Amino acid sequence: MKLFAELKRATELLRTYPGQWAICGGVASSIYRSSPRYTDDIDFAVIDSDLIKAKDLATLIIKNLGYQEYQGFVPDPQNETKQLNALVCARDIKEDRFKGLDFLLPVQAWVEQAVYLAQGNLIDYGFATLPTITPESLIFAKLIALNSNPERYKDLDDIKEILTNNMINIEFINQEISNCRINFKAEVLELIKSKN
């Protein structure tokens, strides 16, 4: 499957550069669900290091993999009229089921903490043991995404599946929610309230 071949290529490159990163998104979700779900891209969360900025690292990896770089924007959860330059993307123009890579930058509220925690959450992918976002950080990231766009049905399904199939530290998620300055919608908060 091309997605895992590209995951291997990308992580081999990432491991040669200074800085911390983590696998997140659909690939990580599939690990924590009772059954994997199809994902058409690979998501990495990356943070700045002393030697290279996260955005520059993402651009370098994309270039070295032979893809075209695109800037990605998401709604600012603290200011609905603003957009954040929150990711650097690469897309496979051949699109034989694999669509590309997304590098999520530390401008998003959850990225830095999630990457830090992932360094102690190493998962064996068969070709290497790699830092992967924890289920709690993944739920928090998906709550933010769902709060911005309630029609993100894959995120909603992932949250429910991960909550059902894992021992989750709900206190951590609640603490992250109270620490960030995001106005969460009641229906989004309801997703984790039943687990308290």
C-alpha positions as CSV (number, residue, x, y, z in Angstrom):
1,M,0.0,0.0,0.0
2,K,1.5,3.3,-1.1
3,L,0.4,5.1,2.1
4,F,2.7,3.0,4.3
5,A,5.5,3.2,1.8
6,E,5.3,7.0,2.0
7,L,5.0,6.8,5.8
8,K,8.3,4.9,5.8
9,R,10.0,7.3,3.4
10,A,8.8,10.4,5.3
11,T,9.8,9.1,8.7
12,E,13.2,8.0,7.5
13,L,13.8,11.6,6.4
14,L,12.3,13.1,9.6
15,R,14.6,11.0,11.8
16,T,17.7,12.5,10.1
17,Y,16.8,16.1,11.1
18,P,16.9,17.7,14.6
19,G,13.6,18.4,16.2
20,Q,10.5,16.6,17.5
21,W,7.5,15.3,15.6
22,A,4.7,12.8,15.9
23,I,2.4,10.8,13.7
24,C,-1.2,12.0,14.2
25,G,-4.4,12.2,12.2
26,G,-6.0,9.2,10.5
27,V,-3.0,6.9,10.8
28,A,-2.9,7.4,14.6
29,S,-6.7,7.1,14.8
30,S,-6.5,3.7,13.1
31,I,-4.2,2.5,15.9
32,Y,-6.6,3.4,18.7
33,R,-9.9,2.3,17.0
34,S,-11.3,-1.3,17.2
35,S,-11.1,-1.4,13.4
36,P,-8.8,0.7,11.3
37,R,-10.4,3.4,9.0
38,Y,-9.3,4.4,5.6
39,T,-7.2,7.5,5.5
40,D,-5.9,9.2,2.3
41,D,-3.1,11.2,3.8
42,I,-0.4,11.0,6.5
43,D,-0.4,13.7,9.2
44,F,2.6,14.7,11.2
45,A,2.7,17.2,14.0
46,V,6.0,19.1,14.1
47,I,7.5,21.6,16.5
48,D,10.3,24.2,16.2
49,S,13.7,23.2,17.4
50,D,16.8,25.3,18.1
51,L,18.2,24.4,14.7
52,I,15.1,24.5,12.4
53,K,11.6,25.9,12.4
54,A,8.8,23.4,12.0
55,K,7.6,25.1,8.8
56,D,11.1,24.9,7.3
57,L,11.4,21.3,8.3
58,A,8.1,20.4,6.7
59,T,9.1,22.2,3.5
60,L,12.4,20.4,3.4
61,I,10.9,17.0,3.9
62,I,8.2,17.6,1.2
63,K,10.9,18.8,-1.2
64,N,13.2,15.8,-0.5
65,L,10.2,13.4,-1.1
66,G,9.7,15.0,-4.5
67,Y,6.3,16.7,-3.9
68,Q,5.0,20.2,-4.4
69,E,4.5,22.2,-1.2
70,Y,1.2,24.0,-0.4
71,Q,0.3,26.2,2.5
72,G,-2.7,25.1,4.5
73,F,-5.0,27.2,6.6
74,V,-7.5,26.4,9.4
75,P,-10.0,28.6,11.2
76,D,-8.5,30.3,14.3
77,P,-10.5,28.7,17.2
78,Q,-10.0,31.9,19.2
79,N,-11.1,34.3,16.5
80,E,-13.6,33.1,14.0
81,T,-12.7,35.9,11.4
82,K,-9.0,34.8,11.2
83,Q,-7.3,31.9,9.5
84,L,-4.1,30.3,10.8
85,N,-1.3,29.2,8.5
86,A,-1.3,26.0,10.4
87,L,0.0,23.4,8.0
88,V,2.3,22.6,5.1
89,C,0.9,20.1,2.7
90,A,2.1,17.9,-0.2
91,R,-0.3,16.2,-2.6
92,D,0.4,13.3,-4.9
93,I,-0.9,14.3,-8.3
94,K,-1.2,10.7,-9.5
95,E,-3.6,10.0,-6.6
96,D,-3.7,6.2,-6.8
97,R,-5.5,6.2,-3.4
98,F,-2.7,8.0,-1.6
99,K,-3.3,11.7,-1.6
100,G,-0.5,13.3,0.4
101,L,1.2,14.5,3.5
102,D,0.2,17.2,6.0
103,F,2.6,18.7,8.5
104,L,0.7,20.4,11.3
105,L,2.6,23.4,12.7
106,P,2.8,24.5,16.4
107,V,0.5,27.5,15.8
108,Q,-2.4,25.1,16.7
109,A,-3.2,24.9,20.4
110,W,-2.6,21.2,20.8
111,V,0.5,20.6,18.7
112,E,3.4,21.3,21.0
113,Q,2.1,19.4,24.0
114,A,1.0,16.5,21.8
115,V,4.4,16.2,20.2
116,Y,6.2,16.4,23.5
117,L,4.0,13.5,24.9
118,A,4.4,11.4,21.8
119,Q,8.2,11.1,22.4
120,G,7.2,8.7,25.2
121,N,4.5,7.0,23.2
122,L,6.5,5.0,20.7
123,I,4.6,2.6,18.5
124,D,6.0,-0.2,16.3
125,Y,4.9,0.3,12.7
126,G,6.7,-2.8,11.4
127,F,9.6,-0.9,9.8
128,A,10.4,1.3,12.8
129,T,9.2,2.4,16.3
130,L,7.9,5.9,15.9
131,P,6.5,8.7,18.1
132,T,2.8,8.8,17.9
133,I,0.2,11.1,19.4
134,T,-1.4,9.7,22.5
135,P,-5.1,8.9,22.4
136,E,-5.8,11.8,24.8
137,S,-4.0,14.3,22.7
138,L,-5.6,13.0,19.6
139,I,-9.1,13.3,21.1
140,F,-8.3,16.9,22.1
141,A,-7.1,17.8,18.6
142,K,-10.2,16.3,17.1
143,L,-12.4,18.1,19.6
144,I,-10.9,21.4,18.4
145,A,-11.4,20.4,14.7
146,L,-15.0,19.4,15.4
147,N,-15.7,22.6,17.3
148,S,-14.6,24.6,14.2
149,N,-16.5,22.4,11.8
150,P,-19.3,20.2,13.1
151,E,-19.5,18.3,9.8
152,R,-16.2,16.6,10.3
153,Y,-17.8,13.2,10.7
154,K,-14.6,11.2,10.6
155,D,-13.4,13.2,13.6
156,L,-16.7,12.6,15.4
157,D,-16.5,8.9,14.7
158,D,-12.8,8.7,15.7
159,I,-13.5,10.4,19.1
160,K,-16.4,8.0,19.9
161,E,-14.3,4.9,18.8
162,I,-11.2,6.0,20.7
163,L,-13.2,6.7,23.9
164,T,-14.9,3.4,23.6
165,N,-11.9,1.2,23.0
166,N,-9.2,2.7,25.2
167,M,-8.4,3.5,28.8
168,I,-8.5,7.3,28.4
169,N,-7.3,9.8,30.9
170,I,-10.3,12.1,30.8
171,E,-8.8,14.4,33.4
172,F,-6.0,15.2,31.0
173,I,-8.5,16.1,28.2
174,N,-10.5,18.3,30.6
175,Q,-7.4,20.0,31.8
176,E,-6.4,20.8,28.2
177,I,-9.8,22.1,27.5
178,S,-9.7,24.4,30.5
179,N,-6.1,25.5,29.7
180,C,-6.8,26.6,26.1
181,R,-8.8,29.8,25.3
182,I,-11.3,28.1,23.0
183,N,-15.0,28.5,23.4
184,F,-16.1,24.9,23.0
185,K,-19.7,24.3,21.9
186,A,-21.8,22.3,24.4
187,E,-22.4,19.5,22.0
188,V,-18.7,19.0,21.5
189,L,-18.1,18.9,25.3
190,E,-20.9,16.4,25.6
191,L,-18.8,13.8,23.8
192,I,-16.4,13.5,26.8
193,K,-18.8,14.4,29.6
194,S,-20.3,10.9,29.6
195,K,-16.9,9.5,30.3
196,N,-16.3,11.6,33.5
